[in-house]
PDB file of C-alpha atoms (C1' of nucleotides) in Angstrom:
ATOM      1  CA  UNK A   1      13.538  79.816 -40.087  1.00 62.00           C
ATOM      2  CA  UNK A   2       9.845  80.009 -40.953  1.00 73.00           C
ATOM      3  CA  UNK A   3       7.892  79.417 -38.466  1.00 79.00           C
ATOM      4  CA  UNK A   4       6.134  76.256 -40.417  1.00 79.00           C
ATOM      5  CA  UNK A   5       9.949  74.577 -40.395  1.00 78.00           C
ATOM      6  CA  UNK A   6      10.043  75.548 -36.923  1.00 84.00           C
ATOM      7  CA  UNK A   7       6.959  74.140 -36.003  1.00 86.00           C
ATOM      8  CA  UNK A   8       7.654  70.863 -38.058  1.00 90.00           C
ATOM      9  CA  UNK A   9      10.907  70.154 -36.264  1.00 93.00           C
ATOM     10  CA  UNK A  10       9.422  70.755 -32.746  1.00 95.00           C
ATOM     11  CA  UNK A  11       7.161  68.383 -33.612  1.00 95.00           C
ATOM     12  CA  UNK A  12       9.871  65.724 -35.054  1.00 94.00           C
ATOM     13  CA  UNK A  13      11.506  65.975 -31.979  1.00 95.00           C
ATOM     14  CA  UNK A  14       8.306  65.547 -29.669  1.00 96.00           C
ATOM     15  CA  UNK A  15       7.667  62.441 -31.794  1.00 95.00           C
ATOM     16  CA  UNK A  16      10.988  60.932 -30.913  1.00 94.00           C
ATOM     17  CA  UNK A  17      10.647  61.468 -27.473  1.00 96.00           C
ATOM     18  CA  UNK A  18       6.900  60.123 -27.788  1.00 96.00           C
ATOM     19  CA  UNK A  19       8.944  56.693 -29.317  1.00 93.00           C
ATOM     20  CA  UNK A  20      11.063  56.431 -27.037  1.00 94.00           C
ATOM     21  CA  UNK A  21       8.680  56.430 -24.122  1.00 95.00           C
ATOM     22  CA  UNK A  22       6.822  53.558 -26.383  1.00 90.00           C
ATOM     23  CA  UNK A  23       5.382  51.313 -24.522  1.00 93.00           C
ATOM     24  CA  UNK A  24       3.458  51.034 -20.757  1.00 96.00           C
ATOM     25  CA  UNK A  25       6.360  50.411 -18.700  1.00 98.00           C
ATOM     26  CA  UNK A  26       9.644  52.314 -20.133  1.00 97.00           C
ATOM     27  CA  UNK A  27       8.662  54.854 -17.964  1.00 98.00           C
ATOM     28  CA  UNK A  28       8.070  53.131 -14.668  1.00 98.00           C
ATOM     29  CA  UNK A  29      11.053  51.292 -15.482  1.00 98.00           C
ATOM     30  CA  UNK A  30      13.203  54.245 -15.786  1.00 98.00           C
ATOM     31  CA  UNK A  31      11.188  55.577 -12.548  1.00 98.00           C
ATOM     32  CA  UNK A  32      12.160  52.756 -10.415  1.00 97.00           C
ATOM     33  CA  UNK A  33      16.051  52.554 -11.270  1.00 98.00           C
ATOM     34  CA  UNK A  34      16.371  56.177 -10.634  1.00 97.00           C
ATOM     35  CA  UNK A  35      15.010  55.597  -7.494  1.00 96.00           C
ATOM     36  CA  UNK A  36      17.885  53.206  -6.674  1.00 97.00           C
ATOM     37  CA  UNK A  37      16.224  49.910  -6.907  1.00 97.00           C
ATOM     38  CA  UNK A  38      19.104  47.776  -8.991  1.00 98.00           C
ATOM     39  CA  UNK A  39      17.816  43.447  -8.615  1.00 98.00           C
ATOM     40  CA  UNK A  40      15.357  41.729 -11.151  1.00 98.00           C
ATOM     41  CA  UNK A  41      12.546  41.299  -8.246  1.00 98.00           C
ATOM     42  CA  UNK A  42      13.357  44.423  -6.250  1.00 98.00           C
ATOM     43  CA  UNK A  43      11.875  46.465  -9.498  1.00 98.00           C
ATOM     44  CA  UNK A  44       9.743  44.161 -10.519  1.00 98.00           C
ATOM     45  CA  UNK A  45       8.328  44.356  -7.399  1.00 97.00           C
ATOM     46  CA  UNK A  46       8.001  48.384  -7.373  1.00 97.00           C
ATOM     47  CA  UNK A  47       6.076  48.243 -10.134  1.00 97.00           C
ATOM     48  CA  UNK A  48       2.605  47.035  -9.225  1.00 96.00           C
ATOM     49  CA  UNK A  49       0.925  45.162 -12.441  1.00 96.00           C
ATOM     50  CA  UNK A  50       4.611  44.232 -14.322  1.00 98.00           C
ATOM     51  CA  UNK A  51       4.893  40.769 -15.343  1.00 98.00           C
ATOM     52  CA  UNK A  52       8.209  39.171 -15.416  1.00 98.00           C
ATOM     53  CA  UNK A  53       8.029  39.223 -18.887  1.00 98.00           C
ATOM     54  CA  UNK A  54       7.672  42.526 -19.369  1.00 98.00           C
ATOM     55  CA  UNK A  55      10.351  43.364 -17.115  1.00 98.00           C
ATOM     56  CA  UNK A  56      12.713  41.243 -18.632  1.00 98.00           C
ATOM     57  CA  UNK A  57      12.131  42.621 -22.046  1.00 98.00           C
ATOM     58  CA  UNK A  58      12.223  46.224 -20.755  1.00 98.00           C
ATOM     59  CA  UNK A  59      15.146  45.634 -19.365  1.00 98.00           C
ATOM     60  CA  UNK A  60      16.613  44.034 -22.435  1.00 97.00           C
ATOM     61  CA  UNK A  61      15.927  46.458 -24.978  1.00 96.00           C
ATOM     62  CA  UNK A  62      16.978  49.523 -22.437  1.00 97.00           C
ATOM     63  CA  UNK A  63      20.331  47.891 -22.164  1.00 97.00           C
ATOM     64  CA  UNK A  64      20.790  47.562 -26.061  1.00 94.00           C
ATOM     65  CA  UNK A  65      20.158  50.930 -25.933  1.00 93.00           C
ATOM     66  CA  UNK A  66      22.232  52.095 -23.174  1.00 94.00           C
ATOM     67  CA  UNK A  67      19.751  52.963 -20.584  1.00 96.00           C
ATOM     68  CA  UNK A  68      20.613  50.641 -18.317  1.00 98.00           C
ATOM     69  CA  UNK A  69      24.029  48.602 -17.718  1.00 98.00           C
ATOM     70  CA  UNK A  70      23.776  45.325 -15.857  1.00 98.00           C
ATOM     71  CA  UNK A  71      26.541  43.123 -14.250  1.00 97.00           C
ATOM     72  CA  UNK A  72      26.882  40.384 -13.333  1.00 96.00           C
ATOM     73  CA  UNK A  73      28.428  39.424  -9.681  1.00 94.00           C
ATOM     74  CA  UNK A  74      28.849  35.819  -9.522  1.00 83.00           C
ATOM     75  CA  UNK A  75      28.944  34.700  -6.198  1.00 80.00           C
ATOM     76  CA  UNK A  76      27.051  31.866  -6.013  1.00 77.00           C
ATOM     77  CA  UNK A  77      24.068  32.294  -5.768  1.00 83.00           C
ATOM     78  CA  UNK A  78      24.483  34.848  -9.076  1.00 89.00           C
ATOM     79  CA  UNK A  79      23.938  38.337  -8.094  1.00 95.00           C
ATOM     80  CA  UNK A  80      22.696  41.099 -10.726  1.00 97.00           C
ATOM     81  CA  UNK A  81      22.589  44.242 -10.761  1.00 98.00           C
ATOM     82  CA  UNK A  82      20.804  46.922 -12.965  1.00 98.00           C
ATOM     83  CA  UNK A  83      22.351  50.460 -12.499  1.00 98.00           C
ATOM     84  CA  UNK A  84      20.676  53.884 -14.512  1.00 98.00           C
ATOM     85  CA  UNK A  85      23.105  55.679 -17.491  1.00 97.00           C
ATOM     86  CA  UNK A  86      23.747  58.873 -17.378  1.00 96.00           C
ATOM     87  CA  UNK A  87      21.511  58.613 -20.593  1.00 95.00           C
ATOM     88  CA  UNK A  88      18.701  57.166 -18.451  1.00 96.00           C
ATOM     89  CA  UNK A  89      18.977  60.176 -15.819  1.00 96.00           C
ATOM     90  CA  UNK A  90      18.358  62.772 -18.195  1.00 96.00           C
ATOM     91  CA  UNK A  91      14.972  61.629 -18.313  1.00 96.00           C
ATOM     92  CA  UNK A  92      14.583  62.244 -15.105  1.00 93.00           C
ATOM     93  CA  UNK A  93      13.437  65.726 -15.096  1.00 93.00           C
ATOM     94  CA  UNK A  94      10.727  64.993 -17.217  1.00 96.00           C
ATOM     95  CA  UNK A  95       9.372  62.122 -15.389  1.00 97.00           C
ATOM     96  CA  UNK A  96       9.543  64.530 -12.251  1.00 96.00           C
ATOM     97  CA  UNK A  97       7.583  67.018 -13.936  1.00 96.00           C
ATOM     98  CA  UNK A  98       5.461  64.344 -14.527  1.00 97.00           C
ATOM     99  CA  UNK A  99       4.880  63.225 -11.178  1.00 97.00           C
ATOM    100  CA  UNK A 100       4.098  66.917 -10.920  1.00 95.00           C
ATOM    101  CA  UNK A 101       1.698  66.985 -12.787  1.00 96.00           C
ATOM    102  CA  UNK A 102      -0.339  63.825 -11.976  1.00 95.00           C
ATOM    103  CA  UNK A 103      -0.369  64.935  -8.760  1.00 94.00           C
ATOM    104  CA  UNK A 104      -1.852  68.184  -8.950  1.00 92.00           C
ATOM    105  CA  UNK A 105      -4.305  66.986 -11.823  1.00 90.00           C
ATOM    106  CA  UNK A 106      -5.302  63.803  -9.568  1.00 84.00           C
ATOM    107  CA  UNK A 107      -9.101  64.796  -9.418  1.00 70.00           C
ATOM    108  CA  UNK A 108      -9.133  65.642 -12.965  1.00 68.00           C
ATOM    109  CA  UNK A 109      -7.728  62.226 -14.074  1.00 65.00           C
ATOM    110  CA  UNK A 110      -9.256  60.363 -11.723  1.00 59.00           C
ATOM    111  CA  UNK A 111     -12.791  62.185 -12.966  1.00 55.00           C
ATOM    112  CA  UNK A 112     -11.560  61.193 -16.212  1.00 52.00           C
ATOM    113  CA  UNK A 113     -11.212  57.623 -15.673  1.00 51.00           C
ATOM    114  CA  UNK A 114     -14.279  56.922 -13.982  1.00 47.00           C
ATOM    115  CA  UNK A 115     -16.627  58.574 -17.062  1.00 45.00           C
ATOM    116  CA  UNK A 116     -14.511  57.309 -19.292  1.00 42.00           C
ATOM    117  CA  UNK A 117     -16.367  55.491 -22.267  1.00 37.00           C
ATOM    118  CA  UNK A 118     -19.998  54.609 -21.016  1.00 36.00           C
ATOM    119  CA  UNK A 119     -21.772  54.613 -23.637  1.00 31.00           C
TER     120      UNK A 119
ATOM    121  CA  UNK B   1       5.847  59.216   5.895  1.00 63.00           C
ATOM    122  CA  UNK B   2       7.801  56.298   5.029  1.00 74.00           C
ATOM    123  CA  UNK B   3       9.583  55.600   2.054  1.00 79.00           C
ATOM    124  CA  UNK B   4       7.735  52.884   0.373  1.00 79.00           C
ATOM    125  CA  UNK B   5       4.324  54.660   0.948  1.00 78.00           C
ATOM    126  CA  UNK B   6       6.190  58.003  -0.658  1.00 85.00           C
ATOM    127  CA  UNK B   7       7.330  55.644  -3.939  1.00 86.00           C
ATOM    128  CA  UNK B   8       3.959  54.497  -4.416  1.00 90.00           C
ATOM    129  CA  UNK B   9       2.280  57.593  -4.343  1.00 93.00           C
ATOM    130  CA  UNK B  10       5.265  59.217  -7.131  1.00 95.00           C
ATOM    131  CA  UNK B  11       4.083  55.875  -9.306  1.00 95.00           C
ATOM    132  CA  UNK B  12       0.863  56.896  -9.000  1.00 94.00           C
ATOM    133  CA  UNK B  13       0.837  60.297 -10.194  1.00 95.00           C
ATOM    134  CA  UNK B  14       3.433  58.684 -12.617  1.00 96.00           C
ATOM    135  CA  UNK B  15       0.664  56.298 -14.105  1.00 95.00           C
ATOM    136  CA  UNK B  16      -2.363  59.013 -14.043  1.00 94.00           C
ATOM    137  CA  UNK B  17       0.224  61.109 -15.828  1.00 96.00           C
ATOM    138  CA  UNK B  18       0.733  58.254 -18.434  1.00 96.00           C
ATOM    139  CA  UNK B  19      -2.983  57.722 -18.135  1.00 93.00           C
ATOM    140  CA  UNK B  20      -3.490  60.700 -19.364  1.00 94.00           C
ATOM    141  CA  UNK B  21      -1.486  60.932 -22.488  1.00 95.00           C
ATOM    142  CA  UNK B  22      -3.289  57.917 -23.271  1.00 90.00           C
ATOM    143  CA  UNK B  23      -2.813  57.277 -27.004  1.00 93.00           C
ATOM    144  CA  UNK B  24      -0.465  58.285 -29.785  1.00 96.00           C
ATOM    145  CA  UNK B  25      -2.096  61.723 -30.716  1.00 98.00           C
ATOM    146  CA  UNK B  26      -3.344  62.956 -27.775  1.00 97.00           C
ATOM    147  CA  UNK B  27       0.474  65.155 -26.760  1.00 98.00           C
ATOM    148  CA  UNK B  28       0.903  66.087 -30.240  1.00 98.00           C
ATOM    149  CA  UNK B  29      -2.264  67.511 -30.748  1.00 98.00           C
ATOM    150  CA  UNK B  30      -2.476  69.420 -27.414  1.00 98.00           C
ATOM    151  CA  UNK B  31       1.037  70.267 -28.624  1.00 97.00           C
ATOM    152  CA  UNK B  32      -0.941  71.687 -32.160  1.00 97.00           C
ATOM    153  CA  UNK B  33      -3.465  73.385 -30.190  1.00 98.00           C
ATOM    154  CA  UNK B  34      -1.187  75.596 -28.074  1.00 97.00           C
ATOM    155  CA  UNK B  35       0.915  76.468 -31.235  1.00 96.00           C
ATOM    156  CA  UNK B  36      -2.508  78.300 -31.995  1.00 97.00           C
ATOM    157  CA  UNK B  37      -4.078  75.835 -34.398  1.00 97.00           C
ATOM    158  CA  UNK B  38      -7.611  76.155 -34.507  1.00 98.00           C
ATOM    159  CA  UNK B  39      -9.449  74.844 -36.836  1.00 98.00           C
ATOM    160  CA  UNK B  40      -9.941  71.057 -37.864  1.00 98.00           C
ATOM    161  CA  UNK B  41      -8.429  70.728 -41.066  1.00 98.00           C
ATOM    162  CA  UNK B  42      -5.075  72.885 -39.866  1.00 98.00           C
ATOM    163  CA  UNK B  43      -4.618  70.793 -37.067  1.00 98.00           C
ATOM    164  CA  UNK B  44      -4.964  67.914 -39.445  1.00 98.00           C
ATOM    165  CA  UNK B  45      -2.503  69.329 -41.283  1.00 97.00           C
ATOM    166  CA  UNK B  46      -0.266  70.386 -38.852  1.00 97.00           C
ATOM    167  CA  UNK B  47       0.228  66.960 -37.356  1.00 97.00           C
ATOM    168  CA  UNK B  48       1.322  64.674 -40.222  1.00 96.00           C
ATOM    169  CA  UNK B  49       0.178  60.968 -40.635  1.00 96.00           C
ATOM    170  CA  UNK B  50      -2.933  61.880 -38.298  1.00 98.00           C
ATOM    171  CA  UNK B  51      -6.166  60.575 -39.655  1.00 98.00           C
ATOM    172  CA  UNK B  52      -9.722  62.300 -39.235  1.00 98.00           C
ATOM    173  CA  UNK B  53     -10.869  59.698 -37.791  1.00 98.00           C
ATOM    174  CA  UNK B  54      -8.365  59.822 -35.263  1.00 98.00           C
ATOM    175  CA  UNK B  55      -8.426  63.371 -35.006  1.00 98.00           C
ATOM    176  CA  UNK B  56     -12.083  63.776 -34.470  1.00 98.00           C
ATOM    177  CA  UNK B  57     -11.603  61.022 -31.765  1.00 98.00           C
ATOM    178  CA  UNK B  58      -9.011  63.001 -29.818  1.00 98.00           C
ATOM    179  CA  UNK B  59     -10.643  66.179 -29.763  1.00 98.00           C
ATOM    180  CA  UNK B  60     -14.350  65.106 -28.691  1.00 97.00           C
ATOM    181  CA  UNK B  61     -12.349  63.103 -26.150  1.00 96.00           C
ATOM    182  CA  UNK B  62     -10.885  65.976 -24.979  1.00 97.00           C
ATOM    183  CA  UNK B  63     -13.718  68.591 -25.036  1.00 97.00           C
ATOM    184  CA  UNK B  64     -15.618  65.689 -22.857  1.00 94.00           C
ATOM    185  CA  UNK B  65     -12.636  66.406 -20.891  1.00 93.00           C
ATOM    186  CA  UNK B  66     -12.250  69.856 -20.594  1.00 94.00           C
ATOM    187  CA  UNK B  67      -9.383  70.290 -22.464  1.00 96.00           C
ATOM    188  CA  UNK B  68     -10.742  71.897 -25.101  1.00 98.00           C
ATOM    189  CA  UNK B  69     -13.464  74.095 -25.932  1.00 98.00           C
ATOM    190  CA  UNK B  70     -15.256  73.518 -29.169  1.00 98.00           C
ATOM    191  CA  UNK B  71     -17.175  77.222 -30.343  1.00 97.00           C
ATOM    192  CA  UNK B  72     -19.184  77.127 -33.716  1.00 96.00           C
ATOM    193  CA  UNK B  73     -19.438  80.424 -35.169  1.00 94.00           C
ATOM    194  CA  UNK B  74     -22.686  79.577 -37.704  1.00 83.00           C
ATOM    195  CA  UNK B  75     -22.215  82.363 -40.641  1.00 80.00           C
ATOM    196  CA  UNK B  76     -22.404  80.262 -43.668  1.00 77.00           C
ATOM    197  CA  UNK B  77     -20.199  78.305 -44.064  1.00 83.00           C
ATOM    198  CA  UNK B  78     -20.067  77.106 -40.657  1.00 90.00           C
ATOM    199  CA  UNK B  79     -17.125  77.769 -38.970  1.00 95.00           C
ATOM    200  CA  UNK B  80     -15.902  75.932 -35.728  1.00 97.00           C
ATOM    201  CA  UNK B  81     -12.689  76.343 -33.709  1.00 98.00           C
ATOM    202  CA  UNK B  82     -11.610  74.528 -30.865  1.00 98.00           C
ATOM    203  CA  UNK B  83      -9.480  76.277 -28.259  1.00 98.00           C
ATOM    204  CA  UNK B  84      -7.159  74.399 -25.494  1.00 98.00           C
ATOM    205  CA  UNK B  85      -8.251  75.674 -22.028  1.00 97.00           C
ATOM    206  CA  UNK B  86      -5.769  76.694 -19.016  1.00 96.00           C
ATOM    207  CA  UNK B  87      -5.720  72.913 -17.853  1.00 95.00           C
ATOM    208  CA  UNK B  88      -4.404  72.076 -21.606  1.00 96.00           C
ATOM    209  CA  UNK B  89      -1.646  74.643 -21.052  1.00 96.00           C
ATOM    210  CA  UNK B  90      -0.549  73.683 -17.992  1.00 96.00           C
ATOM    211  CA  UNK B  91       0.697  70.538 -19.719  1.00 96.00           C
ATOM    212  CA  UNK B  92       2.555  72.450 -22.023  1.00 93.00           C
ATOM    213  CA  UNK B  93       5.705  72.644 -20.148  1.00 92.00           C
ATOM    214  CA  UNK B  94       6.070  68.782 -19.896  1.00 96.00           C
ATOM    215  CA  UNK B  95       5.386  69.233 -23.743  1.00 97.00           C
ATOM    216  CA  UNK B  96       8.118  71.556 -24.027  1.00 96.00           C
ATOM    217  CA  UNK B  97      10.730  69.448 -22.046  1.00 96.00           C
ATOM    218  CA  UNK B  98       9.521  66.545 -23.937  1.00 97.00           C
ATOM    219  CA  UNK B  99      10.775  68.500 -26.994  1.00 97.00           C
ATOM    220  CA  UNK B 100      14.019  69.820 -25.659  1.00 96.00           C
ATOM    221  CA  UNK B 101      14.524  66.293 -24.712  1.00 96.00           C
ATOM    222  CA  UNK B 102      13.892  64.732 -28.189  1.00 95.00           C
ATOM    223  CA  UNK B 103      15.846  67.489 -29.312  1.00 94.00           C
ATOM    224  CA  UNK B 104      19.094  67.119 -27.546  1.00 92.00           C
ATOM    225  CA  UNK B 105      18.897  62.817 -27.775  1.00 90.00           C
ATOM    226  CA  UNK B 106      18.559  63.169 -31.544  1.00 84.00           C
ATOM    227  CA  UNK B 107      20.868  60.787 -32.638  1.00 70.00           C
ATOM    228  CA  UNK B 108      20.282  58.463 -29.801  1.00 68.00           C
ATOM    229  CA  UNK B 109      17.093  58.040 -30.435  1.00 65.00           C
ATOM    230  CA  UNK B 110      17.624  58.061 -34.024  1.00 59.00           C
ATOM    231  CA  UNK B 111      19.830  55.280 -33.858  1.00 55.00           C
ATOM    232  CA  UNK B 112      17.539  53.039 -31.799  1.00 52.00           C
ATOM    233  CA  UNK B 113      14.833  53.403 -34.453  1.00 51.00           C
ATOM    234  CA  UNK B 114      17.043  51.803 -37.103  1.00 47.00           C
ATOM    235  CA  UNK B 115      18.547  49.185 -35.102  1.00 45.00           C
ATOM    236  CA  UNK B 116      15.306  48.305 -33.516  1.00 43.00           C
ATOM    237  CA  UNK B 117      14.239  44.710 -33.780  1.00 38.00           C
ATOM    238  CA  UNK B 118      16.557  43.259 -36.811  1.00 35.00           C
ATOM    239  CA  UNK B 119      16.778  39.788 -35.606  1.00 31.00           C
TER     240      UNK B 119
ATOM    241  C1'  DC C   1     -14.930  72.532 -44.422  1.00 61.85           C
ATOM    242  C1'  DA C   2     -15.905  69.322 -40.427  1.00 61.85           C
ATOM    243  C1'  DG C   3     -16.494  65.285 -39.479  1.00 61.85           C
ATOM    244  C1'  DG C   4     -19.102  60.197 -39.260  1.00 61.85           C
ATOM    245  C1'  DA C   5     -19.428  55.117 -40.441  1.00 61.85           C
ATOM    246  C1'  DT C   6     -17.218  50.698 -41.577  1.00 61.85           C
ATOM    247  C1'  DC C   7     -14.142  47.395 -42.013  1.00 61.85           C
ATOM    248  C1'  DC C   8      -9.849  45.269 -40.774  1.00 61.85           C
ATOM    249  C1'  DT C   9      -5.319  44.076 -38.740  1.00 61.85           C
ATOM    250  C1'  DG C  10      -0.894  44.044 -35.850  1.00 61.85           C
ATOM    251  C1'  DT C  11       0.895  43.875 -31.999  1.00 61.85           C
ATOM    252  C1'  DA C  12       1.383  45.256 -27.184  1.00 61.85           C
ATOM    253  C1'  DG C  13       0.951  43.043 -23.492  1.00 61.85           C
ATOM    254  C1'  DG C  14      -1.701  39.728 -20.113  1.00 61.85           C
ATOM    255  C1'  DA C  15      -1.793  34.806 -18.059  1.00 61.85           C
ATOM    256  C1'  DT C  16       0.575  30.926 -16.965  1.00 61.85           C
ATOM    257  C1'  DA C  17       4.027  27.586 -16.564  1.00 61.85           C
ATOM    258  C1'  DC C  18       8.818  26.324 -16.574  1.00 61.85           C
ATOM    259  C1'  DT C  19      14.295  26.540 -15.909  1.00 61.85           C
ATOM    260  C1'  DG C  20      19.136  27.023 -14.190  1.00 61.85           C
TER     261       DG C  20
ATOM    262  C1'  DC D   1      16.776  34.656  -7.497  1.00 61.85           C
ATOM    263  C1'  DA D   2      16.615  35.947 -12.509  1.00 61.85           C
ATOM    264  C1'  DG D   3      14.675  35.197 -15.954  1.00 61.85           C
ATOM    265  C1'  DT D   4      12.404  32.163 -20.783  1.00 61.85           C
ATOM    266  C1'  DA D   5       8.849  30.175 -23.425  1.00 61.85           C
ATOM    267  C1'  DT D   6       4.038  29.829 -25.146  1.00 61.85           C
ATOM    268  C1'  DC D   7      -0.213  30.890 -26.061  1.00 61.85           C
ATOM    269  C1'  DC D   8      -3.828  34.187 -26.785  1.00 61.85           C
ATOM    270  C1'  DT D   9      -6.721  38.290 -27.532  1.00 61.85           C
ATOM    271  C1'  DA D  10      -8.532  43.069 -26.992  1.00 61.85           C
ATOM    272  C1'  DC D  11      -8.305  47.068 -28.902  1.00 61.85           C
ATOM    273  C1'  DA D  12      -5.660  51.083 -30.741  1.00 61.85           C
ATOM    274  C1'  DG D  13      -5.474  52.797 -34.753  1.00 61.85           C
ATOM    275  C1'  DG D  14      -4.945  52.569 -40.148  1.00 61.85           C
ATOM    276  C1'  DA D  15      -7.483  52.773 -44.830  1.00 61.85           C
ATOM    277  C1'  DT D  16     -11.375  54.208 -47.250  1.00 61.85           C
ATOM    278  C1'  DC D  17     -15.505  56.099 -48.471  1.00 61.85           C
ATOM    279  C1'  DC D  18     -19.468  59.026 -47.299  1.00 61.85           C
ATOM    280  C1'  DT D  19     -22.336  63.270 -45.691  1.00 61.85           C
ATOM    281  C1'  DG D  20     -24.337  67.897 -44.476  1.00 61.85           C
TER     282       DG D  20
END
DNA sequence: CAGGATCCTGTAGGATACTG
DNA sequence: CAGTATCCTACAGGATCCTG
């Protein structure tokens, strides 16, 4: 109960969330399913700068991990269909307050980007 | 108005958002900051695995970006504290809900990081 | 204590082309 | 449509040692 421990753990637990956003496009991922899109090309296409690639491995590795559960319909041609957990949703919240965020800090980013590193 | 135009602005606050936590270090040491750290080597050592190489990186990164403000109090020996300003706090509660988060989906997440990649 | 300077590497992720 | 397969590289970030 000292506050060190306490302070350690909060930390632990920010780290794991920090891991599990990993990479650029978990995130936007997570973004566009929750916003109902559910084919390959319909999200792929929502995200502006995903590769196919990325996508598909994305996808992959949030299924594993019960993010996302896909089925398959198969009328020809195949059909597929990516649907948010429950799991997935929880994030949610935070990626709203995220949006939030962003856009009430747009100047301040944007500032940001543009002096970024010169020199 | 219309929907698409509405997704596309959410994805870009989104991706400033992202943008903005920019590295690994960056949230936990904003998270270090408003736990009342002040001084270099206790955030150091309040964040574990963190370098000073990195650290000293993050934080003239962020005073460039007003997120912190870097006083030197010159008695001998010099003494210099860095404070996070009200645009640091006001990420704090995505900070927070990043830790509830990691919090509650301990296991989960726990889980993926052992099963990860083995083949 | 508060950093700066160097050197080095892994890997995330881009580009591109192809398949059933 | 729904992905796979290759090839390639920039750069984030680790390790180490040094300085005022």
């Amino acid at each position: 109960m000292s506050d060190t421990r306490n302070q350690e753990e909060e930390l632990r637990s920010l780290q794991d969330t920090l891991y599990f956003i990993g990479g650029k496009w978990r995130i936007p991922v997570i973004n566009s399913l929750c916003n109902g899109n559910k084919r390959f090309r319909e999200i792929e296409r929502s995200i502006p700068g995903i590769t196919t690639r990325m996508l598909s491995k994305e996808l992959k590795e949030m299924e594993m991990n019960k993010l996302v559960k896909r089925t398959v319909y198969d009328d020809t041609p195949v059909l597929i269909e990516y649907e948010p957990t429950e799991y997935c949703h929880s994030f949610g919240k935070i990626i709203q307050s995220m949006i939030d965020w962003g856009r009430e800090h747009r100047e301040v980013v944007t500032n940001k980007k543009k002096s970024s590193l010169k020199k």
